[in-house]
């Protein structure tokens, strides 16, 4: 009887193993397995142009932004753009990523020059509330007027460069979408969106020159 116990346990284990094998799914045929996921360009979202989509004019009545904060942001953006350009040349980053960082520099430059202009304009308005009486006050007022005129020209130039950069980026996007479509990796809808964005930018009228406040009589 003692010898039957191990034998019965062995038979029970074999029966359980056979039942588990029957429950396993059968392989219907050869199946290809690719451990590397394929990158589908059509699945990539549209990359927006950073900054305002279609700015028409420089907002004159907007409160002056923090100039120190904008200066720090612009400095970081310039360093980031230079670093990304090196990585792009080394083949680590794409050209599109490098272009986006350069666009950020142009946009922040526009914002900074506009903030400087607004700060001087605000200072001049405050000084006009208290007319200058002595020669020193008149000299300070004249100095602010000269600086404001120069800042207005610089802000206008920065804004124009931003508009040009937007249009250039939109043209490059259309060119890329056409190349992707020709290679079979793009879609007609993506090309249509890129062309529509470019047409909207081209139709945006150039802003009129910003006029500096008249000098204090």
Short mmCIF file of N, CA and C in Angstrom, two decimals, residues 2-70:
data_model
loop_
_atom_site.label_atom_id
_atom_site.label_comp_id
_atom_site.label_asym_id
_atom_site.label_seq_id
_atom_site.Cartn_x
_atom_site.Cartn_y
_atom_site.Cartn_z
N UNK A 2 2.00 1.16 0.71
CA UNK A 2 2.86 2.34 0.77
C UNK A 2 3.40 2.72 -0.58
N UNK A 3 3.65 1.71 -1.47
CA UNK A 3 4.20 2.00 -2.80
C UNK A 3 3.17 2.57 -3.74
N UNK A 4 1.84 2.38 -3.42
CA UNK A 4 0.80 2.90 -4.31
C UNK A 4 0.61 4.42 -4.15
N UNK A 5 0.96 4.96 -2.97
CA UNK A 5 0.73 6.39 -2.72
C UNK A 5 1.58 7.29 -3.62
N UNK A 6 2.89 7.03 -3.70
CA UNK A 6 3.69 7.87 -4.62
C UNK A 6 3.26 7.73 -6.06
N UNK A 7 2.85 6.50 -6.44
CA UNK A 7 2.44 6.28 -7.83
C UNK A 7 1.16 7.04 -8.14
N UNK A 8 0.24 7.05 -7.19
CA UNK A 8 -1.02 7.78 -7.43
C UNK A 8 -0.77 9.29 -7.52
N UNK A 9 0.16 9.80 -6.70
CA UNK A 9 0.47 11.22 -6.76
C UNK A 9 1.09 11.61 -8.10
N UNK A 10 1.92 10.71 -8.64
CA UNK A 10 2.54 10.96 -9.94
C UNK A 10 1.51 11.00 -11.04
N UNK A 11 0.54 10.06 -10.98
CA UNK A 11 -0.51 10.03 -12.00
C UNK A 11 -1.38 11.29 -11.92
N UNK A 12 -1.64 11.77 -10.70
CA UNK A 12 -2.44 12.98 -10.54
C UNK A 12 -1.73 14.20 -11.11
N UNK A 13 -0.41 14.29 -10.90
CA UNK A 13 0.37 15.41 -11.44
C UNK A 13 0.38 15.41 -12.96
N UNK A 14 0.50 14.22 -13.55
CA UNK A 14 0.48 14.11 -15.01
C UNK A 14 -0.86 14.52 -15.58
N UNK A 15 -1.95 14.17 -14.87
CA UNK A 15 -3.29 14.52 -15.34
C UNK A 15 -3.49 16.04 -15.31
N UNK A 16 -3.01 16.68 -14.23
CA UNK A 16 -3.14 18.13 -14.13
C UNK A 16 -2.34 18.84 -15.22
N UNK A 17 -1.14 18.34 -15.49
CA UNK A 17 -0.32 18.95 -16.54
C UNK A 17 -0.96 18.82 -17.90
N UNK A 18 -1.60 17.67 -18.16
CA UNK A 18 -2.27 17.48 -19.44
C UNK A 18 -3.45 18.41 -19.60
N UNK A 19 -4.21 18.60 -18.50
CA UNK A 19 -5.38 19.50 -18.56
C UNK A 19 -4.96 20.94 -18.80
N UNK A 20 -3.87 21.40 -18.14
CA UNK A 20 -3.38 22.76 -18.34
C UNK A 20 -2.88 22.98 -19.75
N UNK A 21 -2.27 21.98 -20.33
CA UNK A 21 -1.77 22.10 -21.71
C UNK A 21 -2.90 22.25 -22.69
N UNK A 22 -4.05 21.59 -22.41
CA UNK A 22 -5.20 21.70 -23.31
C UNK A 22 -5.82 23.09 -23.27
N UNK A 23 -5.70 23.78 -22.10
CA UNK A 23 -6.30 25.12 -21.98
C UNK A 23 -5.46 26.21 -22.63
N UNK A 24 -4.18 25.96 -22.93
CA UNK A 24 -3.32 26.98 -23.53
C UNK A 24 -3.75 27.26 -24.96
N UNK A 25 -3.68 28.53 -25.42
CA UNK A 25 -4.08 28.84 -26.80
C UNK A 25 -3.11 28.23 -27.79
N UNK A 26 -3.66 27.72 -28.86
CA UNK A 26 -2.87 27.11 -29.93
C UNK A 26 -2.39 28.18 -30.90
N UNK A 27 -1.21 28.07 -31.44
CA UNK A 27 -0.66 28.97 -32.44
C UNK A 27 -1.23 28.62 -33.79
N UNK A 28 -2.00 29.52 -34.39
CA UNK A 28 -2.69 29.22 -35.64
C UNK A 28 -1.73 29.17 -36.81
N UNK A 29 -0.66 29.91 -36.79
CA UNK A 29 0.27 29.94 -37.91
C UNK A 29 1.42 30.85 -37.58
N UNK A 30 2.33 31.02 -38.50
CA UNK A 30 3.49 31.88 -38.24
C UNK A 30 3.07 33.33 -38.12
N UNK A 31 3.49 34.01 -37.08
CA UNK A 31 3.15 35.41 -36.82
C UNK A 31 4.44 36.21 -36.71
N UNK A 32 4.53 37.30 -37.52
CA UNK A 32 5.72 38.15 -37.48
C UNK A 32 5.65 39.04 -36.26
N UNK A 33 6.73 39.15 -35.56
CA UNK A 33 6.81 40.01 -34.37
C UNK A 33 7.92 41.01 -34.58
N UNK A 34 7.54 42.28 -34.51
CA UNK A 34 8.50 43.37 -34.69
C UNK A 34 8.71 44.05 -33.35
N UNK A 35 9.85 43.86 -32.70
CA UNK A 35 10.07 44.49 -31.40
C UNK A 35 10.18 46.00 -31.46
N UNK A 36 10.49 46.59 -32.64
CA UNK A 36 10.63 48.03 -32.79
C UNK A 36 9.34 48.63 -33.31
N UNK A 37 8.69 49.54 -32.58
CA UNK A 37 7.45 50.16 -33.08
C UNK A 37 7.74 51.05 -34.27
N UNK A 38 6.84 51.00 -35.23
CA UNK A 38 7.00 51.80 -36.45
C UNK A 38 6.46 53.20 -36.20
N UNK A 39 7.20 54.20 -36.63
CA UNK A 39 6.80 55.60 -36.48
C UNK A 39 5.94 56.00 -37.67
N UNK A 40 4.70 56.33 -37.42
CA UNK A 40 3.78 56.74 -38.47
C UNK A 40 3.72 58.26 -38.50
N UNK A 41 4.20 58.86 -39.58
CA UNK A 41 4.22 60.30 -39.68
C UNK A 41 2.81 60.88 -39.69
N UNK A 42 1.85 60.10 -40.19
CA UNK A 42 0.49 60.61 -40.23
C UNK A 42 -0.12 60.74 -38.85
N UNK A 43 0.46 60.08 -37.85
CA UNK A 43 -0.06 60.15 -36.50
C UNK A 43 0.49 61.36 -35.74
N UNK A 44 1.48 62.02 -36.30
CA UNK A 44 2.08 63.16 -35.61
C UNK A 44 1.14 64.35 -35.69
N UNK A 45 0.91 65.06 -34.58
CA UNK A 45 0.05 66.24 -34.63
C UNK A 45 0.73 67.39 -35.33
N UNK A 46 -0.08 68.33 -35.79
CA UNK A 46 0.48 69.53 -36.41
C UNK A 46 1.25 70.33 -35.37
N UNK A 47 2.43 70.80 -35.74
CA UNK A 47 3.25 71.59 -34.83
C UNK A 47 2.88 73.05 -35.01
N UNK A 48 2.29 73.69 -34.01
CA UNK A 48 1.89 75.09 -34.17
C UNK A 48 3.09 76.02 -34.14
N UNK A 49 2.92 77.15 -34.77
CA UNK A 49 3.94 78.18 -34.71
C UNK A 49 3.85 78.83 -33.34
N UNK A 50 4.95 78.85 -32.58
CA UNK A 50 4.86 79.39 -31.22
C UNK A 50 4.54 80.88 -31.23
N UNK A 51 3.79 81.31 -30.23
CA UNK A 51 3.46 82.73 -30.11
C UNK A 51 2.06 83.03 -30.60
N UNK A 52 1.76 84.29 -30.78
CA UNK A 52 0.44 84.69 -31.26
C UNK A 52 0.23 84.18 -32.67
N UNK A 53 -0.97 83.63 -33.00
CA UNK A 53 -1.17 83.09 -34.34
C UNK A 53 -1.14 84.14 -35.44
N UNK A 54 -1.97 85.16 -35.32
CA UNK A 54 -2.02 86.17 -36.36
C UNK A 54 -2.12 87.56 -35.74
N UNK A 55 -1.03 88.10 -35.19
CA UNK A 55 -1.10 89.43 -34.58
C UNK A 55 -1.21 90.50 -35.65
N UNK A 56 -2.07 91.47 -35.44
CA UNK A 56 -2.26 92.54 -36.41
C UNK A 56 -1.55 93.83 -35.99
N UNK A 57 -1.67 94.18 -34.73
CA UNK A 57 -1.07 95.42 -34.26
C UNK A 57 -0.44 95.20 -32.90
N UNK A 58 0.45 96.07 -32.55
CA UNK A 58 1.03 96.05 -31.22
C UNK A 58 0.06 96.75 -30.27
N UNK A 59 -0.35 96.06 -29.23
CA UNK A 59 -1.33 96.61 -28.31
C UNK A 59 -0.71 97.77 -27.55
N UNK A 60 -1.27 98.94 -27.76
CA UNK A 60 -0.70 100.14 -27.14
C UNK A 60 -1.22 100.35 -25.73
N UNK A 61 -2.44 99.87 -25.45
CA UNK A 61 -3.05 100.13 -24.15
C UNK A 61 -2.79 99.02 -23.14
N UNK A 62 -2.03 98.01 -23.52
CA UNK A 62 -1.75 96.90 -22.60
C UNK A 62 -0.75 97.36 -21.55
N UNK A 63 -0.97 97.00 -20.29
CA UNK A 63 -0.03 97.42 -19.24
C UNK A 63 1.37 96.90 -19.53
N UNK A 64 2.39 97.68 -19.24
CA UNK A 64 3.77 97.25 -19.51
C UNK A 64 4.09 95.95 -18.77
N UNK A 65 4.69 95.02 -19.47
CA UNK A 65 5.08 93.75 -18.85
C UNK A 65 6.35 93.95 -18.03
N UNK A 66 6.67 92.95 -17.26
CA UNK A 66 7.89 93.02 -16.45
C UNK A 66 9.09 92.91 -17.38
N UNK A 67 9.80 94.02 -17.53
CA UNK A 67 10.95 94.04 -18.45
C UNK A 67 12.04 93.10 -17.97
N UNK A 68 12.29 93.09 -16.67
CA UNK A 68 13.34 92.21 -16.15
C UNK A 68 13.02 90.74 -16.42
N UNK A 69 11.75 90.37 -16.28
CA UNK A 69 11.34 88.99 -16.52
C UNK A 69 11.50 88.63 -17.99
N UNK A 70 11.13 89.55 -18.88
CA UNK A 70 11.27 89.31 -20.31
C UNK A 70 12.74 89.22 -20.71
#
